[in-house]
mmCIF file of C-alpha atoms and ligand atoms in Angstrom:
data_model
loop_
_atom_site.group_PDB
_atom_site.id
_atom_site.type_symbol
_atom_site.label_atom_id
_atom_site.label_comp_id
_atom_site.label_asym_id
_atom_site.label_seq_id
_atom_site.Cartn_x
_atom_site.Cartn_y
_atom_site.Cartn_z
ATOM 1 C CA MET F 1 -52.654 -84.588 27.365
ATOM 2 C CA GLN F 2 -52.569 -87.885 29.318
ATOM 3 C CA ALA F 3 -50.036 -87.323 31.527
ATOM 4 C CA GLU F 4 -50.812 -87.141 35.350
ATOM 5 C CA PRO F 5 -48.498 -85.495 37.753
ATOM 6 C CA GLN F 6 -46.685 -88.095 39.994
ATOM 7 C CA SER F 7 -48.075 -88.235 44.027
ATOM 8 C CA PHE F 8 -46.700 -87.166 47.464
ATOM 9 C CA ASP F 9 -46.402 -90.781 48.728
ATOM 10 C CA ARG F 10 -42.738 -91.286 48.469
ATOM 11 C CA VAL F 11 -41.526 -87.809 48.114
ATOM 12 C CA LEU F 12 -39.183 -87.353 51.000
ATOM 13 C CA SER F 13 -36.585 -84.886 49.543
ATOM 14 C CA SER F 14 -38.840 -81.717 48.210
ATOM 15 C CA MET F 15 -39.139 -78.909 49.967
ATOM 16 C CA CYS F 16 -42.564 -77.877 48.554
ATOM 17 C CA THR F 17 -45.839 -79.941 49.440
ATOM 18 C CA GLU F 18 -49.193 -80.969 48.587
ATOM 19 C CA PRO F 19 -50.950 -77.310 48.424
ATOM 20 C CA HIS F 20 -53.428 -77.122 51.764
ATOM 21 C CA PRO F 21 -57.109 -77.832 49.261
ATOM 22 C CA VAL F 22 -58.137 -74.208 50.182
ATOM 23 C CA ALA F 23 -54.832 -73.274 48.018
ATOM 24 C CA ARG F 24 -55.329 -75.497 45.619
ATOM 25 C CA ASP F 25 -59.308 -74.285 44.802
ATOM 26 C CA ALA F 26 -58.128 -70.376 45.441
ATOM 27 C CA ALA F 27 -54.925 -70.739 42.704
ATOM 28 C CA GLU F 28 -57.298 -72.276 40.141
ATOM 29 C CA ARG F 29 -59.864 -69.732 40.484
ATOM 30 C CA PHE F 30 -56.941 -67.090 40.101
ATOM 31 C CA LEU F 31 -54.786 -68.706 37.573
ATOM 32 C CA ALA F 32 -55.541 -66.520 34.733
ATOM 33 C CA THR F 33 -54.713 -63.360 36.692
ATOM 34 C CA ASN F 34 -51.500 -61.064 36.885
ATOM 35 C CA PRO F 35 -50.750 -59.377 39.931
ATOM 36 C CA GLY F 36 -47.814 -57.849 37.596
ATOM 37 C CA ASP F 37 -50.717 -55.643 36.222
ATOM 38 C CA PRO F 38 -52.637 -54.331 38.375
ATOM 39 C CA GLY F 39 -54.316 -51.490 36.867
ATOM 40 C CA THR F 40 -56.011 -54.405 34.828
ATOM 41 C CA TYR F 41 -56.148 -57.161 37.689
ATOM 42 C CA PRO F 42 -57.046 -55.162 40.685
ATOM 43 C CA ALA F 43 -58.784 -58.141 42.755
ATOM 44 C CA VAL F 44 -55.460 -59.940 42.913
ATOM 45 C CA ALA F 45 -53.620 -56.988 43.405
ATOM 46 C CA ALA F 46 -55.714 -56.300 46.529
ATOM 47 C CA LEU F 47 -55.050 -60.121 47.447
ATOM 48 C CA GLU F 48 -51.068 -59.157 46.950
ATOM 49 C CA ASP F 49 -51.944 -56.578 49.997
ATOM 50 C CA ASP F 50 -53.618 -58.976 52.183
ATOM 51 C CA ALA F 51 -50.578 -61.471 51.778
ATOM 52 C CA ILE F 52 -47.546 -59.044 52.344
ATOM 53 C CA ALA F 53 -49.912 -57.889 55.655
ATOM 54 C CA MET F 54 -49.853 -61.901 56.986
ATOM 55 C CA LEU F 55 -46.617 -62.453 55.509
ATOM 56 C CA GLY F 56 -45.701 -59.594 57.841
ATOM 57 C CA GLU F 57 -47.305 -60.591 60.721
ATOM 58 C CA ILE F 58 -45.978 -64.424 60.930
ATOM 59 C CA ALA F 59 -42.248 -62.724 60.896
ATOM 60 C CA ASP F 60 -43.309 -60.068 63.152
ATOM 61 C CA LEU F 61 -42.917 -56.834 60.648
ATOM 62 C CA ASP F 62 -44.898 -53.602 61.445
ATOM 63 C CA GLU F 63 -45.926 -51.767 58.479
ATOM 64 C CA PRO F 64 -45.461 -54.840 56.608
ATOM 65 C CA ALA F 65 -43.482 -53.975 52.672
ATOM 66 C CA GLY F 66 -42.898 -56.438 50.321
ATOM 67 C CA TYR F 67 -44.296 -58.932 47.398
ATOM 68 C CA VAL F 68 -44.994 -62.086 46.297
ATOM 69 C CA ALA F 69 -41.984 -63.654 44.538
ATOM 70 C CA SER F 70 -41.593 -66.583 41.948
ATOM 71 C CA GLY F 71 -40.075 -68.536 45.291
ATOM 72 C CA GLY F 72 -37.235 -68.022 47.251
ATOM 73 C CA THR F 73 -34.515 -67.637 44.821
ATOM 74 C CA GLU F 74 -36.432 -64.498 43.691
ATOM 75 C CA ALA F 75 -36.885 -63.214 47.278
ATOM 76 C CA ASN F 76 -33.028 -63.343 47.469
ATOM 77 C CA ILE F 77 -31.799 -62.481 43.972
ATOM 78 C CA GLN F 78 -33.734 -58.755 44.973
ATOM 79 C CA ALA F 79 -32.295 -58.553 48.507
ATOM 80 C CA VAL F 80 -29.169 -58.682 47.127
ATOM 81 C CA ARG F 81 -30.021 -56.327 44.426
ATOM 82 C CA ILE F 82 -31.874 -53.658 46.973
ATOM 83 C CA ALA F 83 -28.315 -54.178 48.880
ATOM 84 C CA ARG F 84 -26.031 -53.432 46.481
ATOM 85 C CA GLU F 85 -28.317 -50.245 45.105
ATOM 86 C CA ARG F 86 -27.801 -49.222 48.523
ATOM 87 C CA CYS F 87 -24.394 -49.625 48.780
ATOM 88 C CA GLU F 88 -21.985 -46.947 47.717
ATOM 89 C CA ALA F 89 -18.202 -49.322 47.361
ATOM 90 C CA ASP F 90 -16.607 -49.625 44.294
ATOM 91 C CA THR F 91 -16.730 -53.234 44.626
ATOM 92 C CA PRO F 92 -19.497 -54.643 47.363
ATOM 93 C CA ASN F 93 -19.152 -57.728 48.144
ATOM 94 C CA VAL F 94 -22.198 -60.147 50.488
ATOM 95 C CA VAL F 95 -21.432 -62.371 53.077
ATOM 96 C CA MET F 96 -22.896 -65.749 53.296
ATOM 97 C CA PRO F 97 -22.353 -68.855 55.491
ATOM 98 C CA GLU F 98 -21.308 -71.992 53.638
ATOM 99 C CA SER F 99 -24.867 -73.107 54.500
ATOM 100 C CA GLY F 100 -26.547 -70.421 52.488
ATOM 101 C CA HIS F 101 -28.636 -71.282 49.380
ATOM 102 C CA PHE F 102 -26.988 -71.671 45.876
ATOM 103 C CA SER F 103 -29.689 -68.946 44.846
ATOM 104 C CA PHE F 104 -27.054 -66.552 46.105
ATOM 105 C CA ARG F 105 -24.526 -67.650 44.080
ATOM 106 C CA LYS F 106 -26.877 -66.947 40.965
ATOM 107 C CA ALA F 107 -27.988 -63.601 42.607
ATOM 108 C CA ALA F 108 -24.332 -62.640 42.775
ATOM 109 C CA ASP F 109 -23.236 -64.001 39.220
ATOM 110 C CA VAL F 110 -26.276 -61.545 37.743
ATOM 111 C CA LEU F 111 -26.002 -58.448 40.060
ATOM 112 C CA GLY F 112 -22.006 -58.503 39.688
ATOM 113 C CA VAL F 113 -21.296 -58.754 42.965
ATOM 114 C CA GLU F 114 -18.165 -60.707 45.313
ATOM 115 C CA LEU F 115 -19.670 -63.567 47.515
ATOM 116 C CA ARG F 116 -18.000 -64.135 50.109
ATOM 117 C CA ILE F 117 -18.552 -67.488 51.655
ATOM 118 C CA VAL F 118 -17.854 -67.980 55.310
ATOM 119 C CA PRO F 119 -17.343 -71.807 57.592
ATOM 120 C CA THR F 120 -19.737 -73.037 59.772
ATOM 121 C CA ASP F 121 -19.101 -74.566 62.927
ATOM 122 C CA ASP F 122 -19.581 -78.057 64.303
ATOM 123 C CA ASP F 123 -23.445 -77.713 64.621
ATOM 124 C CA TYR F 124 -23.587 -76.753 61.281
ATOM 125 C CA ARG F 125 -24.405 -72.850 61.798
ATOM 126 C CA VAL F 126 -22.194 -70.045 60.847
ATOM 127 C CA ASP F 127 -19.139 -69.029 62.580
ATOM 128 C CA LEU F 128 -19.851 -65.446 63.676
ATOM 129 C CA ASP F 129 -15.981 -64.999 63.734
ATOM 130 C CA ALA F 130 -14.867 -65.783 60.562
ATOM 131 C CA VAL F 131 -18.570 -63.391 59.549
ATOM 132 C CA ARG F 132 -16.250 -60.897 61.683
ATOM 133 C CA ALA F 133 -12.931 -60.952 60.031
ATOM 134 C CA CYS F 134 -15.085 -61.086 56.427
ATOM 135 C CA VAL F 135 -16.926 -58.480 56.746
ATOM 136 C CA ASP F 136 -15.063 -55.023 55.688
ATOM 137 C CA GLU F 137 -16.202 -51.212 54.215
ATOM 138 C CA GLU F 138 -17.186 -52.598 51.384
ATOM 139 C CA THR F 139 -19.651 -55.252 52.192
ATOM 140 C CA ALA F 140 -23.092 -54.508 51.027
ATOM 141 C CA LEU F 141 -25.103 -57.581 52.770
ATOM 142 C CA VAL F 142 -24.075 -59.914 55.561
ATOM 143 C CA ILE F 143 -26.815 -62.773 54.761
ATOM 144 C CA GLY F 144 -28.147 -65.341 57.596
ATOM 145 C CA VAL F 145 -30.106 -68.184 57.112
ATOM 146 C CA ALA F 146 -33.396 -69.633 59.554
ATOM 147 C CA GLY F 147 -33.541 -72.682 58.503
ATOM 148 C CA THR F 148 -31.027 -73.959 56.258
ATOM 149 C CA THR F 149 -31.599 -76.430 53.604
ATOM 150 C CA GLU F 150 -29.666 -79.101 54.099
ATOM 151 C CA TYR F 151 -29.379 -79.565 58.232
ATOM 152 C CA GLY F 152 -32.307 -77.428 59.027
ATOM 153 C CA ARG F 153 -30.140 -75.064 61.302
ATOM 154 C CA VAL F 154 -31.006 -71.827 62.430
ATOM 155 C CA ASP F 155 -28.091 -69.377 62.260
ATOM 156 C CA PRO F 156 -27.477 -66.692 65.084
ATOM 157 C CA ILE F 157 -29.864 -64.086 63.663
ATOM 158 C CA PRO F 158 -29.294 -61.132 66.217
ATOM 159 C CA GLU F 159 -25.409 -61.675 66.240
ATOM 160 C CA LEU F 160 -25.199 -61.433 62.488
ATOM 161 C CA GLY F 161 -27.581 -58.530 62.638
ATOM 162 C CA SER F 162 -25.052 -56.854 64.895
ATOM 163 C CA ILE F 163 -21.841 -57.418 62.715
ATOM 164 C CA ALA F 164 -23.841 -56.317 60.002
ATOM 165 C CA ARG F 165 -25.171 -52.894 61.184
ATOM 166 C CA GLU F 166 -20.967 -52.412 62.491
ATOM 167 C CA VAL F 167 -20.205 -52.158 58.948
ATOM 168 C CA ASP F 168 -22.908 -50.589 57.670
ATOM 169 C CA ALA F 169 -24.136 -53.266 56.089
ATOM 170 C CA MET F 170 -27.626 -54.491 54.931
ATOM 171 C CA PHE F 171 -29.089 -58.089 56.739
ATOM 172 C CA HIS F 172 -30.406 -60.785 54.947
ATOM 173 C CA VAL F 173 -32.590 -63.183 56.716
ATOM 174 C CA ASP F 174 -33.285 -66.704 54.363
ATOM 175 C CA ALA F 175 -36.216 -67.840 56.175
ATOM 176 C CA ALA F 176 -37.629 -69.454 53.019
ATOM 177 C CA TRP F 177 -37.874 -73.104 54.434
ATOM 178 C CA GLY F 178 -38.045 -71.844 57.977
ATOM 179 C CA GLY F 179 -40.319 -68.928 58.187
ATOM 180 C CA PHE F 180 -43.523 -70.723 58.731
ATOM 181 C CA VAL F 181 -42.534 -73.451 61.692
ATOM 182 C CA LEU F 182 -39.978 -71.091 63.139
ATOM 183 C CA PRO F 183 -42.668 -69.077 64.996
ATOM 184 C CA PHE F 184 -43.683 -72.089 67.186
ATOM 185 C CA THR F 185 -39.808 -72.306 68.232
ATOM 186 C CA ASP F 186 -38.126 -70.677 70.611
ATOM 187 C CA TYR F 187 -35.565 -69.609 67.966
ATOM 188 C CA GLU F 188 -34.643 -65.448 66.985
ATOM 189 C CA TRP F 189 -35.114 -65.567 63.506
ATOM 190 C CA ASN F 190 -37.485 -62.588 62.973
ATOM 191 C CA PHE F 191 -37.509 -59.068 62.613
ATOM 192 C CA ALA F 192 -38.426 -58.152 65.662
ATOM 193 C CA HIS F 193 -35.388 -60.093 67.167
ATOM 194 C CA ALA F 194 -32.645 -58.471 65.187
ATOM 195 C CA PRO F 195 -32.114 -55.771 62.843
ATOM 196 C CA VAL F 196 -33.376 -57.451 59.928
ATOM 197 C CA ASP F 197 -33.506 -55.358 56.576
ATOM 198 C CA THR F 198 -35.109 -58.032 54.080
ATOM 199 C CA MET F 199 -36.613 -61.732 54.606
ATOM 200 C CA ALA F 200 -37.212 -64.264 51.816
ATOM 201 C CA ILE F 201 -40.256 -66.639 53.386
ATOM 202 C CA ASP F 202 -42.139 -68.803 51.017
ATOM 203 C CA PRO F 203 -45.777 -69.878 50.896
ATOM 204 C CA HIS F 204 -45.020 -72.787 48.866
ATOM 205 C CA LYS F 205 -42.974 -74.461 51.290
ATOM 206 C CA MET F 206 -43.991 -75.034 55.063
ATOM 207 C CA GLY F 207 -46.830 -72.761 54.267
ATOM 208 C CA GLN F 208 -48.828 -75.105 51.932
ATOM 209 C CA ALA F 209 -49.349 -72.523 49.199
ATOM 210 C CA ALA F 210 -49.421 -73.958 45.502
ATOM 211 C CA VAL F 211 -46.276 -73.206 43.407
ATOM 212 C CA PRO F 212 -45.251 -70.451 42.914
ATOM 213 C CA ALA F 213 -45.361 -68.371 45.944
ATOM 214 C CA GLY F 214 -42.640 -67.394 47.453
ATOM 215 C CA GLY F 215 -42.084 -64.036 49.869
ATOM 216 C CA LEU F 216 -40.254 -60.897 50.024
ATOM 217 C CA LEU F 217 -40.248 -58.826 52.470
ATOM 218 C CA VAL F 218 -38.300 -55.548 53.208
ATOM 219 C CA ARG F 219 -38.839 -53.747 56.555
ATOM 220 C CA SER F 220 -39.926 -50.685 55.159
ATOM 221 C CA ALA F 221 -41.364 -50.131 51.693
ATOM 222 C CA GLY F 222 -38.768 -47.465 51.165
ATOM 223 C CA LEU F 223 -36.437 -50.396 50.556
ATOM 224 C CA LEU F 224 -38.692 -51.695 47.277
ATOM 225 C CA ASP F 225 -37.973 -48.328 45.675
ATOM 226 C CA GLU F 226 -34.184 -49.703 44.781
ATOM 227 C CA LEU F 227 -35.907 -52.326 42.616
ATOM 228 C CA ALA F 228 -38.483 -50.126 41.000
ATOM 229 C CA VAL F 229 -38.240 -49.210 37.371
ATOM 230 C CA SER F 230 -41.285 -47.124 35.147
ATOM 231 C CA THR F 231 -43.873 -49.176 33.517
ATOM 232 C CA PRO F 232 -44.884 -47.073 30.729
ATOM 233 C CA TYR F 233 -47.960 -48.885 28.800
ATOM 234 C CA LEU F 234 -49.361 -50.212 32.127
ATOM 235 C CA GLU F 235 -51.749 -48.042 34.432
ATOM 236 C CA SER F 236 -49.760 -48.466 37.435
ATOM 237 C CA THR F 237 -46.540 -46.332 37.385
ATOM 238 C CA SER F 238 -43.474 -48.834 38.300
ATOM 239 C CA GLN F 239 -42.527 -52.854 39.199
ATOM 240 C CA ALA F 240 -40.543 -53.526 41.747
ATOM 241 C CA THR F 241 -40.854 -57.491 40.720
ATOM 242 C CA LEU F 242 -38.159 -59.034 38.730
ATOM 243 C CA THR F 243 -40.523 -60.939 36.729
ATOM 244 C CA GLY F 244 -42.862 -59.101 34.791
ATOM 245 C CA THR F 245 -46.378 -61.412 34.462
ATOM 246 C CA ARG F 246 -46.483 -63.282 37.618
ATOM 247 C CA SER F 247 -49.115 -66.062 38.422
ATOM 248 C CA GLY F 248 -52.203 -64.692 40.444
ATOM 249 C CA ALA F 249 -52.474 -68.336 41.446
ATOM 250 C CA GLY F 250 -49.538 -68.158 43.615
ATOM 251 C CA VAL F 251 -50.906 -64.435 45.257
ATOM 252 C CA ALA F 252 -54.260 -66.317 46.450
ATOM 253 C CA SER F 253 -53.544 -70.153 46.844
ATOM 254 C CA ALA F 254 -50.705 -68.001 49.252
ATOM 255 C CA VAL F 255 -53.435 -66.188 51.158
ATOM 256 C CA ALA F 256 -55.995 -69.044 51.110
ATOM 257 C CA ALA F 257 -53.589 -70.854 52.648
ATOM 258 C CA MET F 258 -52.677 -68.253 55.174
ATOM 259 C CA GLU F 259 -55.857 -67.513 56.054
ATOM 260 C CA GLU F 260 -57.070 -71.196 57.135
ATOM 261 C CA LEU F 261 -53.536 -72.361 58.856
ATOM 262 C CA TRP F 262 -52.315 -69.174 60.526
ATOM 263 C CA PRO F 263 -51.059 -69.619 62.999
ATOM 264 C CA ALA F 264 -53.302 -72.631 64.790
ATOM 265 C CA GLY F 265 -52.928 -74.911 62.016
ATOM 266 C CA TYR F 266 -49.766 -74.044 61.109
ATOM 267 C CA ARG F 267 -48.515 -74.709 64.597
ATOM 268 C CA SER F 268 -50.200 -78.218 64.625
ATOM 269 C CA GLN F 269 -48.325 -78.895 61.513
ATOM 270 C CA TYR F 270 -45.455 -78.031 63.015
ATOM 271 C CA VAL F 271 -45.891 -80.194 65.986
ATOM 272 C CA ARG F 272 -46.564 -83.290 63.510
ATOM 273 C CA SER F 273 -43.223 -82.517 61.535
ATOM 274 C CA ARG F 274 -41.172 -82.390 64.369
ATOM 275 C CA ASN F 275 -42.467 -85.358 66.042
ATOM 276 C CA ASN F 276 -42.185 -87.199 62.793
ATOM 277 C CA ALA F 277 -38.398 -86.225 62.580
ATOM 278 C CA GLU F 278 -37.614 -87.254 65.923
ATOM 279 C CA TRP F 279 -39.137 -90.286 65.373
ATOM 280 C CA LEU F 280 -37.321 -90.757 61.799
ATOM 281 C CA ALA F 281 -33.993 -89.330 63.605
ATOM 282 C CA ASP F 282 -34.874 -92.157 66.619
ATOM 283 C CA ALA F 283 -35.525 -95.135 64.077
ATOM 284 C CA LEU F 284 -31.890 -94.631 61.611
ATOM 285 C CA GLU F 285 -29.888 -93.771 65.029
ATOM 286 C CA LYS F 286 -31.382 -97.150 66.455
ATOM 287 C CA ARG F 287 -29.993 -99.128 62.994
ATOM 288 C CA GLY F 288 -26.487 -97.297 63.800
ATOM 289 C CA TYR F 289 -26.514 -94.846 61.474
ATOM 290 C CA GLU F 290 -24.846 -91.532 62.328
ATOM 291 C CA VAL F 291 -27.806 -88.872 62.429
ATOM 292 C CA VAL F 292 -27.596 -85.000 62.332
ATOM 293 C CA ASP F 293 -29.931 -84.177 65.369
ATOM 294 C CA PRO F 294 -32.949 -82.526 63.653
ATOM 295 C CA ALA F 295 -33.180 -78.941 64.617
ATOM 296 C CA LEU F 296 -36.297 -78.576 62.735
ATOM 297 C CA PRO F 297 -38.103 -81.029 60.598
ATOM 298 C CA LEU F 298 -35.595 -82.051 58.628
ATOM 299 C CA VAL F 299 -32.838 -85.323 59.368
ATOM 300 C CA ALA F 300 -29.588 -85.969 57.713
ATOM 301 C CA ALA F 301 -28.232 -89.359 58.272
ATOM 302 C CA ASP F 302 -24.604 -91.045 57.214
ATOM 303 C CA VAL F 303 -26.338 -94.038 54.828
ATOM 304 C CA PRO F 304 -24.137 -95.748 52.852
ATOM 305 C CA ARG F 305 -24.457 -94.770 49.020
ATOM 306 C CA SER F 306 -25.098 -98.539 47.717
ATOM 307 C CA THR F 307 -28.112 -98.306 50.308
ATOM 308 C CA PHE F 308 -29.006 -94.896 49.279
ATOM 309 C CA ASP F 309 -28.961 -95.391 45.610
ATOM 310 C CA ALA F 310 -31.140 -99.505 46.321
ATOM 311 C CA LEU F 311 -34.012 -96.542 48.411
ATOM 312 C CA ARG F 312 -34.024 -94.686 45.241
ATOM 313 C CA ALA F 313 -34.322 -97.666 43.257
ATOM 314 C CA ARG F 314 -37.094 -98.556 44.804
ATOM 315 C CA GLY F 315 -39.002 -95.206 43.898
ATOM 316 C CA TRP F 316 -38.264 -93.240 47.021
ATOM 317 C CA ARG F 317 -37.283 -90.370 46.169
ATOM 318 C CA ILE F 318 -34.530 -88.856 48.340
ATOM 319 C CA SER F 319 -31.692 -86.467 48.143
ATOM 320 C CA ARG F 320 -27.926 -86.087 49.563
ATOM 321 C CA THR F 321 -26.504 -83.207 51.206
ATOM 322 C CA GLY F 322 -23.152 -81.791 49.721
ATOM 323 C CA SER F 323 -21.463 -84.131 52.463
ATOM 324 C CA GLY F 324 -23.520 -87.160 50.933
ATOM 325 C CA GLU F 325 -25.650 -87.841 53.986
ATOM 326 C CA LEU F 326 -28.698 -89.053 53.244
ATOM 327 C CA ARG F 327 -31.507 -85.482 53.500
ATOM 328 C CA ILE F 328 -35.680 -86.637 54.604
ATOM 329 C CA VAL F 329 -37.412 -83.234 54.906
ATOM 330 C CA CYS F 330 -40.538 -84.062 57.354
ATOM 331 C CA MET F 331 -43.285 -81.171 54.733
ATOM 332 C CA PRO F 332 -46.683 -81.708 55.763
ATOM 333 C CA HIS F 333 -47.249 -84.217 52.854
ATOM 334 C CA VAL F 334 -44.968 -87.005 54.921
ATOM 335 C CA SER F 335 -46.638 -89.064 57.486
ATOM 336 C CA ARG F 336 -45.670 -91.427 60.535
ATOM 337 C CA GLU F 337 -46.772 -94.112 57.674
ATOM 338 C CA MET F 338 -44.535 -93.026 54.736
ATOM 339 C CA LEU F 339 -41.911 -93.099 57.405
ATOM 340 C CA ALA F 340 -42.658 -96.267 58.463
ATOM 341 C CA SER F 341 -42.552 -97.819 55.338
ATOM 342 C CA PHE F 342 -39.395 -96.001 53.976
ATOM 343 C CA ILE F 343 -37.882 -97.627 57.272
ATOM 344 C CA GLY F 344 -39.378 -101.194 56.553
ATOM 345 C CA ASP F 345 -37.606 -100.908 52.956
ATOM 346 C CA LEU F 346 -34.464 -99.588 54.635
ATOM 347 C CA ASP F 347 -34.445 -103.139 56.977
ATOM 348 C CA ARG F 348 -35.499 -105.523 53.994
ATOM 349 C CA LEU F 349 -32.411 -103.742 52.469
ATOM 350 C CA GLU F 350 -29.832 -103.748 55.237
ATOM 351 C CA VAL F 351 -30.965 -108.028 55.705
ATOM 352 C CA ARG F 352 -30.427 -108.568 52.279
ATOM 353 C CA ALA F 353 -26.849 -107.223 52.560
ATOM 354 C CA SER F 354 -25.986 -108.840 55.350
ATOM 355 C CA VAL F 355 -27.110 -112.326 53.890
ATOM 356 C CA PRO F 356 -23.601 -114.118 52.959
ATOM 357 C CA ILE F 357 -23.867 -114.680 49.156
ATOM 358 C CA ALA F 358 -23.725 -118.247 47.954
ATOM 359 C CA GLY F 359 -19.494 -118.885 47.527
ATOM 360 C CA ASP F 360 -18.222 -116.283 49.191
ATOM 361 C CA ASP F 361 -16.071 -117.073 52.479
HETATM 362 N N1 PLP I 401 -33.856 -70.257 50.683
HETATM 363 C C1 PLP I 401 -33.883 -71.843 50.985
HETATM 364 C C2 PLP I 401 -33.064 -71.475 52.246
HETATM 365 C C3 PLP I 401 -34.139 -72.931 50.419
HETATM 366 O O1 PLP I 401 -34.140 -74.130 51.170
HETATM 367 C C4 PLP I 401 -34.657 -72.777 48.868
HETATM 368 C C5 PLP I 401 -35.114 -74.033 48.386
HETATM 369 O O2 PLP I 401 -35.100 -74.982 49.197
HETATM 370 C C6 PLP I 401 -34.666 -71.786 48.674
HETATM 371 C C7 PLP I 401 -34.264 -70.703 49.178
HETATM 372 C C8 PLP I 401 -34.879 -71.106 47.277
HETATM 373 O O3 PLP I 401 -36.657 -71.419 46.825
HETATM 374 P P1 PLP I 401 -36.604 -71.595 45.821
HETATM 375 O O4 PLP I 401 -36.664 -73.021 45.089
HETATM 376 O O5 PLP I 401 -38.787 -71.647 45.850
HETATM 377 O O6 PLP I 401 -36.411 -70.493 44.325
#
């Protein structure tokens, strides 16, 4: 096999990044281990306990419980599953902002729950009145997003938690992307800030671990019982994960990255990413584009479709929001030099677009 993976030097749309060198090394060492079978692979199973302890520290969860999932999608599906199992309603529903990740659509589909989507406000955060109007006695779960995929917004987590409690529903926070930057902000998003029952928080995004390393945290270990099935041919007695065989590489790299970077390394990375996002937002604004103010290190701007396509043709890996804005995620591999080079290409395209074509009047 001759193929090489692509380099990250033009990747501006991904929510994953180059693993930290210690995470890459740990992933390689634990490649042939399976935390899904802890009786056979006890070393990686012990590392998974460490991973959950550290994720709990990051999310301010006393007595942390959970597991290292394949990603935010699995963590979100499992959170919906726990809530559905706990709910006694005949036709349980789940209430989520329109900014929620599409993984919840998969969850609703496979779990047979009704997904109720509520609008966001002018600042792309969930409209609390709409949530209040939407929940009822059959609501199994209310979802808040702490770091939305398209605009990097943080929903009002304490208020959402109160609404969930008022109707006896569970409360899930999707911090899959935001969880490794929010500890360094003033946002209220974690288990200490609100009655959060479950949380998605992914080491393989801002945590700089190798893929696959997602995180599911639960407020108390008993919640995992809702997911557990017995495992007759294994030496362990039950399994709460959605997948069976899992990558020990993800678990080991998550621990290695967190041991190396929490908290000082993640803090300085957050500051660097935030400064890059502000620089980029400013550069785009100066060129006349309408920019969504970056609350977290993610910039969205109203760049015409033709310009977007021309930038992609130049090799820039960029993406668009559902409303069509250019969207750039300032992940750890995104340097100021990359962004300056991107803006340079944008300028060259704009100059070309403004040069009158011969014969035009
Ligand atoms: N939740 C949020 C907020 C996300 O941004 C994403 C992906 O970007 C996910 C969940 C899904 O994560 P994954 O792709 O790791 O399954």
